[in-house]
Amino acid sequence: MASWIEIKEDSDFSLRNLPYGVFSTDGPKPPRIGIAIGDHVLDMSVLAADGVFDDIGFDVKTITGETTLNSYAAQGKDVHSKVRKRLQDLLEKETKLGSLLRDNQGRRARALVPMNSVKMHLPMAIGDYTDFFIGLHHAVICADVIKPGAKIEQLCPCFYNLPVAYNGRASSVVVSGTPFHRPRGQVPVENGQIVSGPCRKLDFEVEFACFIGKGNAFGQEIKVDQAEEHIFGFVLMNDWSARDIQFYEAPMMGPFNGKSFCTSVSPWVVPLDALEPFRTLPSETPMKRLLADYLTGKKTKSAYNIPIKATLEANSERYDIATCNTNNVIFSFPQMLAHHTRGGCPLRPGDLVATGTLSGPTKAESGCFFEQTRGGKEPYELKALKMGKGSVQRGFLEDNDTVEFRAQVSLGDGLGNVGFGVCGGKVLPAL
Amino acid sequence: MASWIEIKEDSDFSLRNLPYGVFSTDGPKPPRIGIAIGDHVLDMSVLAADGVFDDIGFDVKTITGETTLNSYAAQGKDVHSKVRKRLQDLLEKETKLGSLLRDNQGRRARALVPMNSVKMHLPMAIGDYTDFFIGLHHAVICADVIKPGAKIEQLCPCFYNLPVAYNGRASSVVVSGTPFHRPRGQVPVENGQIVSGPCRKLDFEVEFACFIGKGNAFGQEIKVDQAEEHIFGFVLMNDWSARDIQFYEAPMMGPFNGKSFCTSVSPWVVPLDALEPFRTLPSETPMKRLLADYLTGKKTKSAYNIPIKATLEANSERYDIATCNTNNVIFSFPQMLAHHTRGGCPLRPGDLVATGTLSGPTKAESGCFFEQTRGGKEPYELKALKMGKGSVQRGFLEDNDTVEFRAQVSLGDGLGNVGFGVCGGKVLPAL
């Protein structure tokens, strides 16, 4: 799968990947759909307008006429697989379709945009955003931090029986690179006085999320074995959290302002097909469990083995926070979608569905400071990525900290990586 | 405020009201924006296209080119007040603008549509839907049902200090008249076995909600004293709830599938201006409380005195459930919006923001069966609205039950009512 376009060995964007994004360039052209390939963005609107997809059998206006991926995602998996095949055929070194792109200098110049010249946008208009809570170690450790000695099934009796979730705030989801101000909010009363001001326990959360392609009708469930038909692709997600605000407001109704100030996603939506080689089993639960029929599917390798690396940048130095993995979950995406729609709730193209924090069992695998520092009580030492550059301590995030997530997988055959680009954001001081 | 259009004495839609909705008629015309007046819908797209609003100074394409109210709502309160004034001038008996509508037979025929010939649609594309929990008696009674003897501030320490809320599911909000199937879901394990099936504790909730007009930018709060500038108008809302599913899933993350199968809203958005005469104070809290600065506004009469009547229809007979009131709240809409945006969360035109259940202190004022029947344990007797037609008992809702909410207020001067139309829905058997 070598390409006639130069793809560096460490690139996230090999021919195996071909993730979708929405980009713009300087000038009057509105944002448009592109594909990441090496250090370039392939402008899909140029190819679609030039008829390169005309024989595939879908409405190319879902590419040429749109500033988000929603309409294209709604076309369904068959179309996406055919377009993906066409793109690989166009881009591979020994392409038989050379005249369509490689050997057409004019079209190449219009269609291939250097990645360092583009601005990325939120790839989809998000109708609803759902955040699950299916990370095994995250739940187990958080339970113990919240109430020392407590097991998660004591705090949340359904935890092992169904994929727990809450509705997040769609309007505050932003694309990687968007900075945000430390949120203000209310925290528990001190000395009989209301306490209102900037968050004192600002945290990140390492998550993995899918965007919905084809939706389901009001009242109709999605069966677990058909659920992958509804997944368009995946992104990395940082569910920034204000722990002090969250824990004060959440006892009856769950998280609200503690989460709704910012949620960051990586800009490139990696197709389901690109992750096929990286399937694995979800985590085992500590005790044997029964599952309801609607959660019991045929496909066993329904999770993915993708390490996600989190780093902190402070004072121009980068530090290692942790490496999580998308397989630290006790339910799969198909199970999440089956549960989500079990009562008839409609999912729509562009909806964002996330896993919750993907911690492993050790501190070096913990996906938030809340776990690493036991609620801020035990500051954690982050080592610099560059040898000899020392370390910094954090209880929670400080102003001007930048947190970034990266994930890249390969088959080790030298034929290219599947990566997500950066999911990053910077904490600005409170207003 | 008499009109040259006949408005029956008991009509919801006097000249004082003029609520906005989205309607369609048989034929090829797409859904369009209308105003309810007596037994008619005034087609705003006809008036706008004919130039009737041209001197008001806003983009009339926000009416003529749209199938929802979002773009029009985003124009802001000044525009809405001017358009309202123009509509009252057009429709009042002694109109000075007779040539624009009353005396123009052709335009009248095109613009005035009998209400019984229209189909109503969801008035706005809802980006996010937020449900608050600010009903005083609802919270107090529910706390005691959940844990006999418990006070709400024990279960939810912040209850009196900030307006508690959760994010609802925007995709499952439907317009009045849309039936839904009893949801299926998981409930607590019985005898070591997973229990999954149709909800056994299906409930309604009497709520009041606003649609957002002008939004706020990411990171920017809305100040409590400016918050009404962001409110487009109000609807009645039924937050249908599956209590067994809800209480099993909610301990850590709040309600999810217990609420996301259906939420009904009345079709007519009653403008803020129409409710001006019905202002009142929010409820007193049982103990004196301090409020954070961001929740402390100048306007004291920030709630509304609007009784909402809930009825049940079963076997072709209608029964009285309860009469709630929009003033049974301990926070106002401006306080809700100020809190919602305090951390920088963006509200967007079309967002739906609801109060939570509006129960009064007695069973006859309780806005859900959960309160009336103490969680289903004490069946409640509903009396028929027609004398001599007996009564029915309910613990929770049964299949084929229809629940409807109505609200109508007037100044008692014979010059017309402000009502909301019906907010109703029917429970179909589980699939």
Short mmCIF file of C-alpha atoms in Angstrom, two decimals, chain B:
data_model
loop_
_atom_site.label_atom_id
_atom_site.label_comp_id
_atom_site.label_asym_id
_atom_site.label_seq_id
_atom_site.Cartn_x
_atom_site.Cartn_y
_atom_site.Cartn_z
CA MET B 1 -57.86 44.09 21.58
CA ALA B 2 -60.81 42.75 19.58
CA SER B 3 -59.99 41.42 16.11
CA TRP B 4 -61.83 41.37 12.79
CA ILE B 5 -61.11 37.63 12.86
CA GLU B 6 -63.56 35.74 15.03
CA ILE B 7 -61.88 34.65 18.27
CA LYS B 8 -64.07 32.55 20.54
CA GLU B 9 -64.20 33.49 24.18
CA ASP B 10 -62.42 30.30 25.28
CA SER B 11 -59.77 30.40 22.56
CA ASP B 12 -56.10 30.11 23.57
CA PHE B 13 -55.16 32.40 20.72
CA SER B 14 -56.30 35.99 21.26
CA LEU B 15 -54.55 39.09 19.96
CA ARG B 16 -52.70 39.17 23.28
CA ASN B 17 -51.00 35.89 22.46
CA LEU B 18 -49.86 35.50 18.83
CA PRO B 19 -47.68 32.44 19.32
CA TYR B 20 -45.39 31.10 16.63
CA GLY B 21 -45.53 27.60 15.19
CA VAL B 22 -44.52 25.57 12.16
CA PHE B 23 -47.36 24.04 10.16
CA SER B 24 -48.08 22.31 6.90
CA THR B 25 -51.18 21.69 4.84
CA ASP B 26 -52.06 18.97 2.35
CA GLY B 27 -50.16 19.48 -0.85
CA PRO B 28 -46.64 20.13 -1.99
CA LYS B 29 -45.83 23.21 0.14
CA PRO B 30 -43.15 22.48 2.75
CA PRO B 31 -43.73 23.24 6.46
CA ARG B 32 -43.74 26.98 7.14
CA ILE B 33 -43.99 29.49 9.95
CA GLY B 34 -47.42 30.54 11.17
CA ILE B 35 -49.13 32.48 13.94
CA ALA B 36 -52.15 31.12 15.81
CA ILE B 37 -55.13 33.50 15.90
CA GLY B 38 -58.54 32.18 17.00
CA ASP B 39 -59.33 29.12 14.92
CA HIS B 40 -56.88 30.12 12.18
CA VAL B 41 -53.23 29.96 11.39
CA LEU B 42 -51.82 33.07 9.78
CA ASP B 43 -49.22 31.99 7.24
CA MET B 44 -46.23 34.21 8.00
CA SER B 45 -44.44 33.13 4.83
CA VAL B 46 -47.23 34.70 2.75
CA LEU B 47 -47.08 37.98 4.64
CA ALA B 48 -43.29 38.09 4.57
CA ALA B 49 -43.10 37.24 0.86
CA ASP B 50 -45.68 39.96 0.13
CA GLY B 51 -43.50 42.56 1.86
CA VAL B 52 -45.73 43.15 4.89
CA PHE B 53 -42.66 43.22 7.19
CA ASP B 54 -40.25 44.97 4.82
CA ASP B 55 -40.06 48.20 6.84
CA ILE B 56 -39.31 46.47 10.13
CA GLY B 57 -35.65 45.95 9.42
CA PHE B 58 -34.80 42.29 9.54
CA ASP B 59 -34.04 39.60 7.01
CA VAL B 60 -37.48 38.25 5.97
CA LYS B 61 -35.75 35.19 4.52
CA THR B 62 -35.64 34.03 8.15
CA ILE B 63 -39.38 33.52 7.64
CA THR B 64 -39.83 32.78 3.93
CA GLY B 65 -36.88 30.45 3.51
CA GLU B 66 -37.16 28.32 6.65
CA THR B 67 -39.01 25.25 7.90
CA THR B 68 -38.18 25.98 11.55
CA LEU B 69 -38.20 29.08 13.73
CA ASN B 70 -34.47 28.99 14.49
CA SER B 71 -33.26 31.74 12.16
CA TYR B 72 -36.17 33.99 13.02
CA ALA B 73 -35.68 33.40 16.75
CA ALA B 74 -31.98 34.31 16.38
CA GLN B 75 -32.99 37.82 15.19
CA GLY B 76 -33.47 38.85 18.80
CA LYS B 77 -36.15 40.39 20.94
CA ASP B 78 -36.35 43.81 19.26
CA VAL B 79 -37.33 42.25 15.95
CA HIS B 80 -39.82 39.91 17.61
CA SER B 81 -41.48 42.81 19.46
CA LYS B 82 -41.76 44.86 16.27
CA VAL B 83 -43.24 41.97 14.31
CA ARG B 84 -45.67 41.31 17.16
CA LYS B 85 -46.77 44.94 17.10
CA ARG B 86 -47.23 44.78 13.34
CA LEU B 87 -49.36 41.62 13.67
CA GLN B 88 -51.55 43.23 16.34
CA ASP B 89 -51.95 46.32 14.13
CA LEU B 90 -52.91 44.11 11.18
CA LEU B 91 -55.39 42.00 13.11
CA GLU B 92 -57.13 44.41 15.49
CA LYS B 93 -60.71 45.34 14.68
CA GLU B 94 -60.06 49.01 13.98
CA THR B 95 -56.91 48.31 12.00
CA LYS B 96 -55.26 51.23 10.22
CA LEU B 97 -53.49 48.69 8.02
CA GLY B 98 -56.67 47.19 6.57
CA SER B 99 -55.35 47.20 3.02
CA LEU B 100 -52.47 44.92 3.98
CA LEU B 101 -54.67 42.02 5.00
CA ARG B 102 -58.28 42.52 6.11
CA ASP B 103 -59.42 44.23 2.94
CA ASN B 104 -57.18 42.31 0.57
CA GLN B 105 -59.35 39.28 -0.23
CA GLY B 106 -56.71 37.50 -2.26
CA ARG B 107 -54.06 37.77 0.39
CA ARG B 108 -56.52 36.83 3.13
CA ALA B 109 -57.41 33.66 1.26
CA ARG B 110 -53.75 32.75 0.90
CA ALA B 111 -52.67 33.76 4.39
CA LEU B 112 -55.48 32.59 6.68
CA VAL B 113 -55.60 28.82 7.03
CA PRO B 114 -58.26 27.07 9.16
CA MET B 115 -56.47 25.54 12.12
CA ASN B 116 -58.34 22.26 11.78
CA SER B 117 -56.74 21.71 8.37
CA VAL B 118 -53.10 22.02 9.43
CA LYS B 119 -50.54 19.57 10.70
CA MET B 120 -48.19 21.00 13.31
CA HIS B 121 -44.45 20.29 13.39
CA LEU B 122 -41.71 20.66 15.95
CA PRO B 123 -41.32 24.45 15.92
CA MET B 124 -37.55 24.53 16.22
CA ALA B 125 -34.57 22.38 15.36
CA ILE B 126 -33.35 21.65 18.88
CA GLY B 127 -29.57 21.73 19.19
CA ASP B 128 -29.50 20.87 22.89
CA TYR B 129 -32.25 20.24 25.41
CA THR B 130 -31.70 20.91 29.10
CA ASP B 131 -34.00 19.84 31.88
CA PHE B 132 -33.71 21.62 35.20
CA PHE B 133 -34.87 20.37 38.58
CA ILE B 134 -36.07 23.51 40.30
CA GLY B 135 -39.59 22.54 41.34
CA LEU B 136 -39.75 22.99 45.11
CA HIS B 137 -42.54 20.57 45.99
CA HIS B 138 -41.52 18.02 43.35
CA ALA B 139 -38.05 17.80 44.88
CA VAL B 140 -39.26 17.75 48.48
CA ILE B 141 -41.86 15.05 47.83
CA CYS B 142 -39.60 12.91 45.60
CA ALA B 143 -36.86 12.96 48.26
CA ASP B 144 -39.36 11.62 50.79
CA VAL B 145 -40.61 8.92 48.40
CA ILE B 146 -37.08 7.83 47.47
CA LYS B 147 -35.92 7.72 51.08
CA PRO B 148 -38.76 8.15 53.57
CA GLY B 149 -38.02 11.02 55.93
CA ALA B 150 -35.16 12.37 53.80
CA LYS B 151 -34.94 16.05 52.96
CA ILE B 152 -33.98 17.08 49.44
CA GLU B 153 -30.88 18.93 50.72
CA GLN B 154 -29.64 15.64 52.15
CA LEU B 155 -29.94 13.85 48.80
CA CYS B 156 -28.81 16.88 46.81
CA PRO B 157 -26.78 19.34 48.93
CA CYS B 158 -26.75 22.06 46.25
CA PHE B 159 -30.51 22.01 45.64
CA TYR B 160 -31.30 25.42 47.17
CA ASN B 161 -28.02 27.03 46.14
CA LEU B 162 -28.03 26.58 42.39
CA PRO B 163 -30.51 25.47 39.72
CA VAL B 164 -29.75 21.75 39.33
CA ALA B 165 -30.04 20.37 35.79
CA TYR B 166 -29.14 17.55 33.45
CA ASN B 167 -28.71 17.40 29.71
CA GLY B 168 -31.71 15.79 28.04
CA ARG B 169 -31.84 14.09 24.66
CA ALA B 170 -32.68 16.53 21.87
CA SER B 171 -33.37 13.86 19.24
CA SER B 172 -36.32 12.41 21.13
CA VAL B 173 -38.24 15.67 21.56
CA VAL B 174 -41.46 15.51 19.54
CA VAL B 175 -44.39 17.79 18.88
CA SER B 176 -47.69 17.26 20.70
CA GLY B 177 -49.77 14.49 19.20
CA THR B 178 -46.87 12.17 18.42
CA PRO B 179 -47.57 8.76 19.99
CA PHE B 180 -44.72 6.62 21.30
CA HIS B 181 -44.20 3.02 22.30
CA ARG B 182 -43.71 2.10 25.94
CA PRO B 183 -39.92 1.93 26.18
CA ARG B 184 -37.99 -1.22 26.97
CA GLY B 185 -35.03 -1.19 29.28
CA GLN B 186 -33.17 -2.80 32.14
CA VAL B 187 -34.30 -2.66 35.73
CA PRO B 188 -32.68 -3.98 38.94
CA VAL B 189 -31.53 -7.59 39.02
CA GLU B 190 -34.15 -9.96 40.54
CA ASN B 191 -33.09 -13.29 42.06
CA GLY B 192 -29.67 -12.93 40.52
CA GLN B 193 -31.14 -12.55 37.02
CA ILE B 194 -30.94 -9.63 34.61
CA VAL B 195 -34.39 -8.10 34.07
CA SER B 196 -34.92 -6.54 30.65
CA GLY B 197 -38.26 -5.69 29.11
CA PRO B 198 -41.04 -3.12 28.82
CA CYS B 199 -41.05 -0.33 31.40
CA ARG B 200 -43.37 -1.10 34.33
CA LYS B 201 -43.37 2.38 35.84
CA LEU B 202 -44.15 4.77 33.00
CA ASP B 203 -44.85 8.31 34.13
CA PHE B 204 -45.49 11.83 32.85
CA GLU B 205 -44.01 15.09 34.17
CA VAL B 206 -45.71 18.49 33.91
CA GLU B 207 -43.10 21.02 32.82
CA PHE B 208 -42.73 24.47 31.33
CA ALA B 209 -39.93 25.25 28.90
CA CYS B 210 -38.42 28.08 26.90
CA PHE B 211 -36.84 28.09 23.48
CA ILE B 212 -33.66 30.11 23.14
CA GLY B 213 -33.65 32.99 20.65
CA LYS B 214 -30.29 34.76 20.46
CA GLY B 215 -27.42 32.53 21.62
CA ASN B 216 -24.15 33.27 23.43
CA ALA B 217 -20.63 32.64 22.23
CA PHE B 218 -18.44 29.75 23.47
CA GLY B 219 -16.86 30.86 26.74
CA GLN B 220 -19.15 33.86 27.32
CA GLU B 221 -21.68 33.83 30.15
CA ILE B 222 -25.16 35.34 29.99
CA LYS B 223 -25.74 37.74 32.87
CA VAL B 224 -28.93 37.14 34.82
CA ASP B 225 -30.27 40.64 34.07
CA GLN B 226 -29.73 40.22 30.34
CA ALA B 227 -31.02 36.66 30.17
CA GLU B 228 -34.54 37.49 28.97
CA GLU B 229 -33.02 38.93 25.80
CA HIS B 230 -32.13 35.35 24.93
CA ILE B 231 -35.59 33.83 25.46
CA PHE B 232 -37.72 33.46 22.34
CA GLY B 233 -40.84 32.02 23.95
CA PHE B 234 -42.45 29.28 25.98
CA VAL B 235 -44.13 25.89 25.56
CA LEU B 236 -45.68 23.23 27.78
CA MET B 237 -43.63 20.09 28.03
CA ASN B 238 -44.22 16.49 29.08
CA ASP B 239 -40.98 14.87 30.16
CA TRP B 240 -42.23 11.26 29.95
CA SER B 241 -40.24 9.14 32.38
CA ALA B 242 -39.61 5.42 32.84
CA ARG B 243 -39.12 5.37 36.60
CA ASP B 244 -37.85 1.80 36.93
CA ILE B 245 -35.27 2.28 34.17
CA GLN B 246 -34.33 5.74 35.44
CA PHE B 247 -33.69 4.81 39.06
CA TYR B 248 -31.55 1.82 38.14
CA GLU B 249 -29.29 3.69 35.73
CA ALA B 250 -29.06 7.11 37.41
CA PRO B 251 -26.98 6.81 40.62
CA MET B 252 -23.66 7.98 39.14
CA MET B 253 -24.52 9.80 35.92
CA GLY B 254 -28.16 10.86 36.16
CA PRO B 255 -31.16 10.00 33.95
CA PHE B 256 -30.49 8.58 30.48
CA ASN B 257 -32.70 5.87 28.90
CA GLY B 258 -35.29 6.57 31.59
CA LYS B 259 -36.01 9.85 29.79
CA SER B 260 -34.69 9.60 26.24
CA PHE B 261 -37.53 7.68 24.58
CA CYS B 262 -39.90 10.67 24.22
CA THR B 263 -40.35 14.26 25.36
CA SER B 264 -43.44 16.12 24.09
CA VAL B 265 -43.82 19.88 23.60
CA SER B 266 -46.86 21.96 22.71
CA PRO B 267 -46.70 23.25 19.12
CA TRP B 268 -47.15 26.98 19.72
CA VAL B 269 -44.26 29.05 21.08
CA VAL B 270 -45.82 31.78 23.23
CA PRO B 271 -43.68 34.91 23.07
CA LEU B 272 -42.08 36.34 26.18
CA ASP B 273 -44.00 39.59 25.58
CA ALA B 274 -47.35 37.78 25.77
CA LEU B 275 -46.62 36.56 29.30
CA GLU B 276 -45.56 39.97 30.64
CA PRO B 277 -48.88 40.52 32.55
CA PHE B 278 -48.58 37.15 34.29
CA ARG B 279 -45.30 37.71 36.09
CA THR B 280 -44.92 36.68 39.69
CA LEU B 281 -42.22 35.81 42.20
CA PRO B 282 -40.54 32.40 42.26
CA SER B 283 -41.40 30.27 45.31
CA GLU B 284 -39.92 31.03 48.69
CA THR B 285 -37.44 28.44 49.88
CA PRO B 286 -38.20 26.78 53.23
CA MET B 287 -35.00 28.17 54.74
CA LYS B 288 -33.44 31.55 54.09
CA ARG B 289 -30.68 31.13 51.54
CA LEU B 290 -27.73 33.01 50.16
CA LEU B 291 -27.34 33.29 46.40
CA ALA B 292 -24.14 33.65 44.42
CA ASP B 293 -23.74 37.02 42.72
CA TYR B 294 -24.24 35.59 39.25
CA LEU B 295 -27.72 34.39 40.28
CA THR B 296 -28.76 37.68 41.86
CA GLY B 297 -30.68 39.83 39.43
CA LYS B 298 -32.59 43.09 39.69
CA LYS B 299 -35.91 41.77 38.38
CA THR B 300 -37.87 40.23 41.23
CA LYS B 301 -41.02 39.09 39.38
CA SER B 302 -39.05 36.70 37.24
CA ALA B 303 -41.44 33.71 37.37
CA TYR B 304 -44.95 33.33 35.91
CA ASN B 305 -48.30 32.48 37.46
CA ILE B 306 -49.66 29.96 34.96
CA PRO B 307 -51.72 26.96 36.10
CA ILE B 308 -51.15 23.87 33.95
CA LYS B 309 -53.90 21.29 33.92
CA ALA B 310 -53.06 17.63 33.25
CA THR B 311 -55.70 15.15 32.10
CA LEU B 312 -55.74 11.47 31.25
CA GLU B 313 -57.79 9.94 28.46
CA ALA B 314 -58.53 6.23 28.72
CA ASN B 315 -61.31 4.23 27.08
CA SER B 316 -62.69 7.41 25.47
CA GLU B 317 -63.23 9.13 28.83
CA ARG B 318 -61.19 12.04 30.17
CA TYR B 319 -60.03 12.25 33.77
CA ASP B 320 -58.48 14.99 35.87
CA ILE B 321 -54.94 14.23 36.98
CA ALA B 322 -53.69 17.45 38.55
CA THR B 323 -53.23 21.19 38.20
CA CYS B 324 -49.66 22.42 38.61
CA ASN B 325 -48.33 25.95 38.37
CA THR B 326 -45.27 27.46 36.71
CA ASN B 327 -44.59 29.42 39.88
CA ASN B 328 -43.72 26.34 41.96
CA VAL B 329 -40.04 26.95 41.21
CA ILE B 330 -37.20 28.25 43.36
CA PHE B 331 -35.28 29.71 40.42
CA SER B 332 -36.39 31.72 37.38
CA PHE B 333 -35.57 31.26 33.70
CA PRO B 334 -33.04 34.12 33.84
CA GLN B 335 -31.32 32.37 36.74
CA MET B 336 -31.37 29.07 34.85
CA LEU B 337 -29.73 30.66 31.79
CA ALA B 338 -27.17 32.52 33.92
CA HIS B 339 -26.22 29.28 35.67
CA HIS B 340 -26.23 27.27 32.44
CA THR B 341 -23.72 29.60 30.80
CA ARG B 342 -21.66 30.42 33.91
CA GLY B 343 -18.83 28.14 32.83
CA GLY B 344 -19.00 29.34 29.22
CA CYS B 345 -21.44 26.81 27.76
CA PRO B 346 -22.95 28.15 24.52
CA LEU B 347 -26.72 28.29 24.14
CA ARG B 348 -27.87 28.34 20.54
CA PRO B 349 -31.11 29.46 18.88
CA GLY B 350 -33.62 26.64 19.22
CA ASP B 351 -32.19 25.13 22.39
CA LEU B 352 -34.90 23.94 24.75
CA VAL B 353 -34.61 24.71 28.48
CA ALA B 354 -37.19 23.23 30.86
CA THR B 355 -38.06 23.68 34.52
CA GLY B 356 -38.54 20.11 35.71
CA THR B 357 -41.80 19.01 37.30
CA LEU B 358 -44.00 21.84 38.54
CA SER B 359 -45.88 20.17 41.38
CA GLY B 360 -47.63 22.07 44.12
CA PRO B 361 -47.73 20.77 47.69
CA THR B 362 -50.89 18.62 47.43
CA LYS B 363 -51.69 15.46 45.46
CA ALA B 364 -54.14 17.43 43.31
CA GLU B 365 -51.22 19.67 42.33
CA SER B 366 -48.64 16.90 41.81
CA GLY B 367 -47.09 16.85 38.36
CA CYS B 368 -46.31 13.13 38.09
CA PHE B 369 -47.67 9.78 39.26
CA PHE B 370 -44.40 9.10 41.09
CA GLU B 371 -45.44 11.71 43.65
CA GLN B 372 -49.18 11.03 43.60
CA THR B 373 -48.78 7.29 44.11
CA ARG B 374 -45.60 7.40 46.18
CA GLY B 375 -43.62 5.48 43.57
CA GLY B 376 -46.57 3.37 42.49
CA LYS B 377 -47.31 2.01 45.96
CA GLU B 378 -50.55 3.91 46.56
CA PRO B 379 -52.76 3.94 43.43
CA TYR B 380 -54.39 7.32 42.88
CA GLU B 381 -58.02 7.81 41.92
CA LEU B 382 -58.57 10.10 38.92
CA LYS B 383 -62.04 11.60 38.67
CA ALA B 384 -63.77 11.92 35.30
CA LEU B 385 -64.07 15.49 33.99
CA LYS B 386 -67.73 14.86 33.11
CA MET B 387 -70.05 14.48 36.08
CA GLY B 388 -71.28 10.96 36.60
CA LYS B 389 -68.59 9.29 34.53
CA GLY B 390 -66.84 7.82 37.55
CA SER B 391 -63.14 7.47 38.04
CA VAL B 392 -60.10 5.32 37.22
CA GLN B 393 -57.15 4.30 39.35
CA ARG B 394 -53.55 4.58 38.26
CA GLY B 395 -50.24 3.59 39.82
CA PHE B 396 -48.42 4.46 36.61
CA LEU B 397 -49.47 4.88 32.97
CA GLU B 398 -51.15 2.01 31.14
CA ASP B 399 -50.95 1.21 27.44
CA ASN B 400 -53.23 3.39 25.30
CA ASP B 401 -53.43 6.11 27.96
CA THR B 402 -53.30 9.61 26.53
CA VAL B 403 -51.96 12.42 28.71
CA GLU B 404 -52.64 16.06 27.82
CA PHE B 405 -51.55 19.34 29.37
CA ARG B 406 -53.36 22.65 28.87
CA ALA B 407 -52.72 26.13 30.21
CA GLN B 408 -54.67 29.33 29.63
CA VAL B 409 -54.36 32.64 31.42
CA SER B 410 -56.25 35.91 31.07
CA LEU B 411 -56.55 39.23 32.84
CA GLY B 412 -60.27 38.67 33.37
CA ASP B 413 -61.09 41.76 31.31
CA GLY B 414 -62.83 39.85 28.52
CA LEU B 415 -60.16 40.89 26.06
CA GLY B 416 -58.82 37.46 25.40
CA ASN B 417 -56.69 34.60 26.66
CA VAL B 418 -53.11 33.56 26.36
CA GLY B 419 -52.97 29.77 25.99
CA PHE B 420 -50.52 27.21 24.73
CA GLY B 421 -52.66 24.72 22.84
CA VAL B 422 -52.48 21.10 23.86
CA CYS B 423 -49.34 19.22 24.82
CA GLY B 424 -50.44 15.62 24.46
CA GLY B 425 -49.24 12.15 23.65
CA LYS B 426 -50.47 8.58 23.69
CA VAL B 427 -48.72 5.53 25.13
CA LEU B 428 -48.65 2.68 22.61
CA PRO B 429 -47.83 -0.84 23.77
CA ALA B 430 -44.15 -1.83 23.81
CA LEU B 431 -42.76 -3.24 20.55
#
